[in-house]
Phi, psi and omega in degrees: 000139179265146179232152169261129180252121179247125177254113178275104178237108188274344182219115182300339179275350182282130183261008183283345178088350178068218183232132177257125176246130177246109183243147173296152188302328184266011180299139181264164182301325181299324181294316178296317180297315178298324179297313181295315180295324176297317180295324179278354183060041185259118179263322180277066191267352185292345178280350189249164176206178179245130181247151175216159179234163177287150184303324183285351180254350187263158178230006179240144190270131165223109188262155179223135180209168178269142180236110183272336180274166179297139178303324180296321178292336181272001176095016179270161181245132180283132181274130177284095186207131176239106182238205178288174183300150178163347178103178183289148178234131179235141181236150170232110181264117183268000178211162183280344181249128177284109184270116183238111189251133170256101188243139191218097175273193174293174188299130168223149182299119180231164182223149173272132177293126179277123188287337182276353183249159176297138179297315184300323182288338179276342179273084186293322185265182182275155177294160014276159179243164171230130176230153180201140173284131183224160169285117181266318178239109182291130178298135179302325178229080187298331182291343182261008176302146189295315188252146181294324181299321179292315179299322181294318179295321177293321176303314179298320180296312183292327176299321177289324176300319179294317183298325184258015171079014177273335177260098185273142180198161177284168188302319182295319177292321180298317180296318180293317179298314180295322179296322177295323177298314178302311183297320181292328191250341174236357175082198182296151176297132179227112182305331180288333182253336187243093183289173179304132180080017185297329182291339180286348180282353183242145182254102180268333186226165176303318178213145174202158185267167176295326178299318178294321178300318180293321179294321177300313180297320180299315179296316181297321183287323193248331189254344187244010183301133176090351179287133176285164176305318181297317180295317179297321179293320176299314180296322176299313181295320178298321179290316184295322185292344180276349183279148183298329184260018175296129178081006182285127173240094194287139174243118182289134179212182172228147178276184185293342177267000180087007179280136179294145179208165174238129175259144182208156177242128183240174177299342187251346179158194182266135186232141171240126180245137172228119189067231177255019184243143173272113185262340177217143173214122178240124177292154184299326180286352176267336182282123182255334183199143173239134185216145176226144176219107184062241178269355188266132181239128182243139173239119179258135183211154173243104180276331173222171182300325183252013183233108176251135181233154175230122176257135183235133179221162184237122179276163181298324182218161174301324179295318179295325180292318178295320178298318177300314180298317180296319177298320179295316180300316182291316180294318179299316179294317184296316186268335188267322187281153178276326181220149179294337179291348179278352179295125180285134179249160178248123182294136178291344180275353179280094185286342184263004180287132177248140180112185182278140176271003182296133175219159179291137175231122181146179179285154175263169188304316182297319179293321180297316180294324177295320178291322180298322181297339182269356181293125177223097178204164176286128185302140176293148179285136183241129173255107179279155175250137181289165177299145173254123184293150178282341174228169184299131178212073186295343183281346182259127181276146181224183178113175184301135179226123185291137179285183182283355179295129183300150177292139176222178177274359179292155179299124180284149178253116179260121181231132181232141174253131178260124183253177173098176187294330183292346183254009184282354186243088175201188184297137181298000000 
């Protein structure tokens, strides 16, 4: 029997070897996703997805090769896991800590792994590949998510959005967000561990001034003392969700005048950004239709009973335009519909149908929140990793720091974020 071997290596400088997954050739995306969520002990998983990029666009290694011998003979360990159909799964863990990175460079063409299709069939080009778990549907109110593990993963995602300039905000909001990150990840200010200028050792934004660094330190020293990591993360999420660009995943386009713009779908509606300004915003209940033709993308909306508008934009390529449309279709269904059964399907027997048959498959936001409310279990233990400075800072201690969640016999979830320039090149 032949197997596909995928090595998840999120940082080329990392010597831990990452994670090796050995999947049968016909394994579907859902199986891989369920496997990752099982390892993370993640129940509120409908907000997440798996992303991959083409080999010519990636800078982080994920290799794939054929394995003719038995995985057990090759030194892999079988994971005790019973999920949906997909075949046997074997893992090889090269380090004691499961390194899970949310890494976000500037825009590169990426795709969401479709869970209903075979993984191998979606990898059109030759290896190496890059895959990463990402927040696909941003929770409308992330601070109210039921479980701490889910809130923490969303916190990591938004922190990366802030770092790479996708979460735009004024200086006062930026200082508060960064101070919450400091409090959550290095704890209370301690003069013995945190020397003068300690906040400048960390990179929270693409660029920031010394004045902002001092303000971040002031807030951390005086306003956040005593906050636990969980509390700081909640406060961070509450602040972030109020920003106009919360949940923005930008798609580069041009308007009818040839001006560059970014289109994005958020929990609250469709957004058009030009420069650092939001020039259009349509609520999901106003959007009536999304359509693409070649490079052209159309948004149909009713802003008032007697006012119908059509917005037209041009994507770089037909492939990028279709990807934009698919993202829009999924976001519109997830946030707008009351039930997943309301998703319109296209019959395979309709021979005269023109266009893509792609439709959203999965639970919608309302169903996800209803299921989350029914979760009753002892929270999984979380080992957070401290911030890694962008420049040398030997006086500040780092490394895994246990959260306030009580110790239990449950399997602990170790999650680490890798910071710095070496991590700027991975799946958005």
